[in-house]
Amino acid sequence: MPAVGVALLLNLVTAGDDSLAWSTERLIATLVGGALLAGIGIAAATPVLADAGAVGLLRTRRVSAVLAARGIQAEPLATTRLVAGLAVALYLVLGGSAVLLAFETTPQYRSALQALGEGPQRLAVGGGDWEEYAAVTLEPAELQEVENALAAVPGVLMVTPIYELQLVGCDEYEPRCHPQFFVGTCDELGQVMVVSGCSDDRPGFITAVNPSNPNEFWEPERLPGDPDITVTVTGGGDLTLHLGPDLTQDVAATEERWVYQNQDAVFVPEHLVEATGVGAHSLQVVAVGGTEIRDQITATLPDGTFLYPSFNDSEVDSVARVRLVIYTLSAMAIGTALLGLALTTIDHARERRQVVARQLAVGMPARTLYSGLLLQALIPLVAALALATGLGWLAVQAWAAASGWPPLANAQTVGLVGTTTALGGLLVALATVPAARTRLTATLLRRE
């Protein structure tokens, strides 16, 4: 049964991105069937692995190893099933960790975490509150006042006005008729994307190359009329632009800095728009990370201007709640399984005190005897937890392949969960030694 589950999961892992072309029914059957059979296989294979470990101990011919092997072979099946239960709990917890990692690898969470951490972060400042966004225009004099105020704030890396530009004479229902324009300088453009071929003397279309994930790559569409286009500047008149040689955005490098690919498709030197004499509805600010810089910006802004909220901050709180739920359930699952195993193992050790007393009475060294008891408890645990950790990691990789996510559970996560469970199992095994310790008395040596 474990072999069938492993084969199904390996089929998904080896297929990789090709599995995304499978039918939904095939994907679900392969993933759910493989994961379910692997979980059942852990429970079914644990007694078999324990017996195999006992055979290996017998071959060493060491006294403590032979005692442990005979103890495993005589162990009630119910005790071994509890070990299997702990292994299945570990398997499920690894699945829960993958769910958490799925949340933690979303671009919106990574972007929010970056903004609240080391940065950089993008902010917007405008002349009205959020409900009035884009409805209030900052006149050129006001723009200069706000820019001067922001430039004095330590940690502000860039400030540039945001103008509303729209293509003239283009079908409003055609997507390529609504490109994003970046108005500024080449240095300012370099703050929001990794770009080459930029010149402050001429506008240009921004192409995109080197995507980190071709499946999520956005490629800007050429503009109607390129290279000669006419745009309307909101609040002003028309502006005719002759697009020069293309600029090129390195998407992978931009995503490394900003998480997302930049969506700006046309670069327009700021002096060309300033010449129209119109104002901007807001300013784009690039700053270091953290909330402290936001407070400093808010305190510095002139009256009548506002720092607009960052919508993705809530992603950090949302993931923190998911993390709390998953950690709590994982601790409950592992803790309950360990407690049940500990109580059963200790009770069984106490029931064997008479056997232990007789072995001590005939001259068996206490160290040899207690080493055997410890090995007897550890061998099934080690075998079951190793199996659960391996199959859990495989199931997570299969899920990542089926969903198109990046690899979700890294070696550090798997190692941490597996090691924590193994340490708990070790403590349970060590608890059997004091439970089996006894003082020789006539009552223990008497045989009815």
PDB file of C-alpha atoms in Angstrom, residues 295-437:
ATOM      1  CA  ASP A 295       4.596  58.057  10.604  1.00  0.00           C
ATOM      2  CA  GLN A 296       7.478  60.396   9.784  1.00  0.00           C
ATOM      3  CA  ILE A 297       6.037  61.114   6.331  1.00  0.00           C
ATOM      4  CA  THR A 298       2.582  61.797   7.794  1.00  0.00           C
ATOM      5  CA  ALA A 299       4.039  64.177  10.374  1.00  0.00           C
ATOM      6  CA  THR A 300       5.998  66.055   7.693  1.00  0.00           C
ATOM      7  CA  LEU A 301       3.228  66.535   5.115  1.00  0.00           C
ATOM      8  CA  PRO A 302       1.732  70.023   4.674  1.00  0.00           C
ATOM      9  CA  ASP A 303      -1.897  70.584   5.650  1.00  0.00           C
ATOM     10  CA  GLY A 304      -4.364  69.201   3.122  1.00  0.00           C
ATOM     11  CA  THR A 305      -2.198  66.311   1.958  1.00  0.00           C
ATOM     12  CA  PHE A 306      -2.512  62.706   3.083  1.00  0.00           C
ATOM     13  CA  LEU A 307      -0.563  59.442   3.050  1.00  0.00           C
ATOM     14  CA  TYR A 308      -2.839  56.830   1.530  1.00  0.00           C
ATOM     15  CA  PRO A 309      -3.135  53.472   3.297  1.00  0.00           C
ATOM     16  CA  SER A 310      -1.225  50.402   2.141  1.00  0.00           C
ATOM     17  CA  PHE A 311      -3.832  47.767   1.384  1.00  0.00           C
ATOM     18  CA  ASN A 312      -1.603  44.697   1.594  1.00  0.00           C
ATOM     19  CA  ASP A 313      -0.597  45.279   5.244  1.00  0.00           C
ATOM     20  CA  SER A 314      -3.572  43.181   6.293  1.00  0.00           C
ATOM     21  CA  GLU A 315      -1.999  40.169   4.545  1.00  0.00           C
ATOM     22  CA  VAL A 316       0.554  39.874   7.363  1.00  0.00           C
ATOM     23  CA  ASP A 317      -2.206  39.757   9.992  1.00  0.00           C
ATOM     24  CA  SER A 318      -4.201  37.239   7.943  1.00  0.00           C
ATOM     25  CA  VAL A 319      -1.241  34.875   7.594  1.00  0.00           C
ATOM     26  CA  ALA A 320      -0.429  35.298  11.291  1.00  0.00           C
ATOM     27  CA  ARG A 321      -3.935  34.060  12.148  1.00  0.00           C
ATOM     28  CA  VAL A 322      -3.542  31.076   9.821  1.00  0.00           C
ATOM     29  CA  ARG A 323      -0.145  30.344  11.401  1.00  0.00           C
ATOM     30  CA  LEU A 324      -1.664  30.419  14.905  1.00  0.00           C
ATOM     31  CA  VAL A 325      -4.432  27.994  13.925  1.00  0.00           C
ATOM     32  CA  ILE A 326      -2.065  25.559  12.191  1.00  0.00           C
ATOM     33  CA  TYR A 327       0.524  25.646  14.986  1.00  0.00           C
ATOM     34  CA  THR A 328      -2.192  25.093  17.595  1.00  0.00           C
ATOM     35  CA  LEU A 329      -3.736  22.146  15.753  1.00  0.00           C
ATOM     36  CA  SER A 330      -0.290  20.678  15.047  1.00  0.00           C
ATOM     37  CA  ALA A 331       0.708  20.920  18.699  1.00  0.00           C
ATOM     38  CA  MET A 332      -2.580  19.308  19.731  1.00  0.00           C
ATOM     39  CA  ALA A 333      -2.158  16.448  17.242  1.00  0.00           C
ATOM     40  CA  ILE A 334       1.469  15.679  18.116  1.00  0.00           C
ATOM     41  CA  GLY A 335       0.960  16.301  21.824  1.00  0.00           C
ATOM     42  CA  THR A 336      -2.092  14.042  22.061  1.00  0.00           C
ATOM     43  CA  ALA A 337      -0.339  11.267  20.149  1.00  0.00           C
ATOM     44  CA  LEU A 338       2.770  11.546  22.350  1.00  0.00           C
ATOM     45  CA  LEU A 339       0.688  11.570  25.541  1.00  0.00           C
ATOM     46  CA  GLY A 340      -1.219   8.457  24.523  1.00  0.00           C
ATOM     47  CA  LEU A 341       2.001   6.686  23.585  1.00  0.00           C
ATOM     48  CA  ALA A 342       3.710   7.773  26.805  1.00  0.00           C
ATOM     49  CA  LEU A 343       0.895   6.526  29.060  1.00  0.00           C
ATOM     50  CA  THR A 344       0.672   3.183  27.260  1.00  0.00           C
ATOM     51  CA  THR A 345       4.448   2.670  27.167  1.00  0.00           C
ATOM     52  CA  ILE A 346       4.904   3.556  30.848  1.00  0.00           C
ATOM     53  CA  ASP A 347       2.018   1.315  31.884  1.00  0.00           C
ATOM     54  CA  HIS A 348       3.522  -1.528  29.903  1.00  0.00           C
ATOM     55  CA  ALA A 349       6.927  -0.936  31.494  1.00  0.00           C
ATOM     56  CA  ARG A 350       5.399  -1.019  34.969  1.00  0.00           C
ATOM     57  CA  GLU A 351       3.628  -4.279  34.142  1.00  0.00           C
ATOM     58  CA  ARG A 352       7.030  -5.804  33.280  1.00  0.00           C
ATOM     59  CA  ARG A 353       8.630  -4.916  36.601  1.00  0.00           C
ATOM     60  CA  GLN A 354       8.351  -8.511  37.817  1.00  0.00           C
ATOM     61  CA  VAL A 355      10.187  -9.751  34.711  1.00  0.00           C
ATOM     62  CA  VAL A 356      12.824  -7.080  35.210  1.00  0.00           C
ATOM     63  CA  ALA A 357      13.261  -8.055  38.875  1.00  0.00           C
ATOM     64  CA  ARG A 358      13.814 -11.706  37.988  1.00  0.00           C
ATOM     65  CA  GLN A 359      16.393 -10.793  35.337  1.00  0.00           C
ATOM     66  CA  LEU A 360      18.247  -8.663  37.845  1.00  0.00           C
ATOM     67  CA  ALA A 361      18.063 -11.500  40.405  1.00  0.00           C
ATOM     68  CA  VAL A 362      19.823 -13.951  38.105  1.00  0.00           C
ATOM     69  CA  GLY A 363      22.701 -11.524  37.559  1.00  0.00           C
ATOM     70  CA  MET A 364      21.661  -9.512  34.488  1.00  0.00           C
ATOM     71  CA  PRO A 365      23.558  -6.160  34.625  1.00  0.00           C
ATOM     72  CA  ALA A 366      21.111  -3.305  35.199  1.00  0.00           C
ATOM     73  CA  ARG A 367      22.788  -1.193  32.487  1.00  0.00           C
ATOM     74  CA  THR A 368      22.340  -3.950  29.899  1.00  0.00           C
ATOM     75  CA  LEU A 369      18.744  -4.486  30.924  1.00  0.00           C
ATOM     76  CA  TYR A 370      17.751  -0.833  30.797  1.00  0.00           C
ATOM     77  CA  SER A 371      19.593  -0.325  27.495  1.00  0.00           C
ATOM     78  CA  GLY A 372      17.479  -3.092  26.030  1.00  0.00           C
ATOM     79  CA  LEU A 373      14.292  -1.443  27.305  1.00  0.00           C
ATOM     80  CA  LEU A 374      15.331   1.859  25.744  1.00  0.00           C
ATOM     81  CA  LEU A 375      16.128   0.210  22.403  1.00  0.00           C
ATOM     82  CA  GLN A 376      12.805  -1.602  22.519  1.00  0.00           C
ATOM     83  CA  ALA A 377      10.979   1.726  22.765  1.00  0.00           C
ATOM     84  CA  LEU A 378      13.148   3.584  20.251  1.00  0.00           C
ATOM     85  CA  ILE A 379      13.313   1.177  17.299  1.00  0.00           C
ATOM     86  CA  PRO A 380       9.597   1.318  16.355  1.00  0.00           C
ATOM     87  CA  LEU A 381       9.591   5.082  16.931  1.00  0.00           C
ATOM     88  CA  VAL A 382      12.588   5.755  14.700  1.00  0.00           C
ATOM     89  CA  ALA A 383      11.249   3.559  11.907  1.00  0.00           C
ATOM     90  CA  ALA A 384       7.757   5.081  11.996  1.00  0.00           C
ATOM     91  CA  LEU A 385       8.893   8.705  12.206  1.00  0.00           C
ATOM     92  CA  ALA A 386      11.439   8.278   9.404  1.00  0.00           C
ATOM     93  CA  LEU A 387       8.721   6.799   7.195  1.00  0.00           C
ATOM     94  CA  ALA A 388       6.247   9.572   8.085  1.00  0.00           C
ATOM     95  CA  THR A 389       8.784  12.341   7.475  1.00  0.00           C
ATOM     96  CA  GLY A 390       9.788  10.972   4.079  1.00  0.00           C
ATOM     97  CA  LEU A 391       6.232  10.379   2.889  1.00  0.00           C
ATOM     98  CA  GLY A 392       5.083  13.715   4.298  1.00  0.00           C
ATOM     99  CA  TRP A 393       7.770  15.571   2.363  1.00  0.00           C
ATOM    100  CA  LEU A 394       6.841  13.655  -0.802  1.00  0.00           C
ATOM    101  CA  ALA A 395       3.130  14.437  -0.381  1.00  0.00           C
ATOM    102  CA  VAL A 396       3.893  18.150   0.015  1.00  0.00           C
ATOM    103  CA  GLN A 397       6.030  18.205  -3.135  1.00  0.00           C
ATOM    104  CA  ALA A 398       3.248  16.409  -5.021  1.00  0.00           C
ATOM    105  CA  TRP A 399       0.744  19.024  -3.873  1.00  0.00           C
ATOM    106  CA  ALA A 400       3.097  21.804  -4.964  1.00  0.00           C
ATOM    107  CA  ALA A 401       3.399  20.218  -8.413  1.00  0.00           C
ATOM    108  CA  ALA A 402      -0.363  19.719  -8.758  1.00  0.00           C
ATOM    109  CA  SER A 403      -1.214  23.273  -7.698  1.00  0.00           C
ATOM    110  CA  GLY A 404       1.538  25.038  -9.645  1.00  0.00           C
ATOM    111  CA  TRP A 405       2.973  26.518  -6.443  1.00  0.00           C
ATOM    112  CA  PRO A 406       6.718  26.688  -5.890  1.00  0.00           C
ATOM    113  CA  PRO A 407       8.170  23.916  -3.662  1.00  0.00           C
ATOM    114  CA  LEU A 408       6.381  24.480  -0.381  1.00  0.00           C
ATOM    115  CA  ALA A 409       8.195  22.537   2.318  1.00  0.00           C
ATOM    116  CA  ASN A 410      11.921  23.070   2.444  1.00  0.00           C
ATOM    117  CA  ALA A 411      14.384  20.860   4.282  1.00  0.00           C
ATOM    118  CA  GLN A 412      14.432  23.249   7.232  1.00  0.00           C
ATOM    119  CA  THR A 413      10.669  22.978   7.788  1.00  0.00           C
ATOM    120  CA  VAL A 414      10.594  19.201   7.421  1.00  0.00           C
ATOM    121  CA  GLY A 415      13.646  18.853   9.655  1.00  0.00           C
ATOM    122  CA  LEU A 416      12.173  21.108  12.348  1.00  0.00           C
ATOM    123  CA  VAL A 417       8.845  19.279  12.517  1.00  0.00           C
ATOM    124  CA  GLY A 418      10.493  15.845  12.338  1.00  0.00           C
ATOM    125  CA  THR A 419      13.134  16.701  14.936  1.00  0.00           C
ATOM    126  CA  THR A 420      10.570  18.138  17.359  1.00  0.00           C
ATOM    127  CA  THR A 421       8.461  15.000  17.114  1.00  0.00           C
ATOM    128  CA  ALA A 422      11.524  12.773  17.405  1.00  0.00           C
ATOM    129  CA  LEU A 423      12.636  14.590  20.575  1.00  0.00           C
ATOM    130  CA  GLY A 424       9.183  14.061  22.027  1.00  0.00           C
ATOM    131  CA  GLY A 425       9.410  10.381  21.148  1.00  0.00           C
ATOM    132  CA  LEU A 426      12.858  10.174  22.743  1.00  0.00           C
ATOM    133  CA  LEU A 427      11.500  11.618  25.978  1.00  0.00           C
ATOM    134  CA  VAL A 428       8.728   9.014  25.917  1.00  0.00           C
ATOM    135  CA  ALA A 429      11.304   6.255  25.388  1.00  0.00           C
ATOM    136  CA  LEU A 430      13.496   7.565  28.221  1.00  0.00           C
ATOM    137  CA  ALA A 431      10.455   7.649  30.527  1.00  0.00           C
ATOM    138  CA  THR A 432      10.141   3.862  30.223  1.00  0.00           C
ATOM    139  CA  VAL A 433      13.446   3.299  32.033  1.00  0.00           C
ATOM    140  CA  PRO A 434      12.482   4.838  35.401  1.00  0.00           C
ATOM    141  CA  ALA A 435       9.047   3.234  35.094  1.00  0.00           C
ATOM    142  CA  ALA A 436      10.707  -0.187  34.813  1.00  0.00           C
ATOM    143  CA  ARG A 437      13.240   0.399  37.612  1.00  0.00           C
TER     144      ARG A 437
END
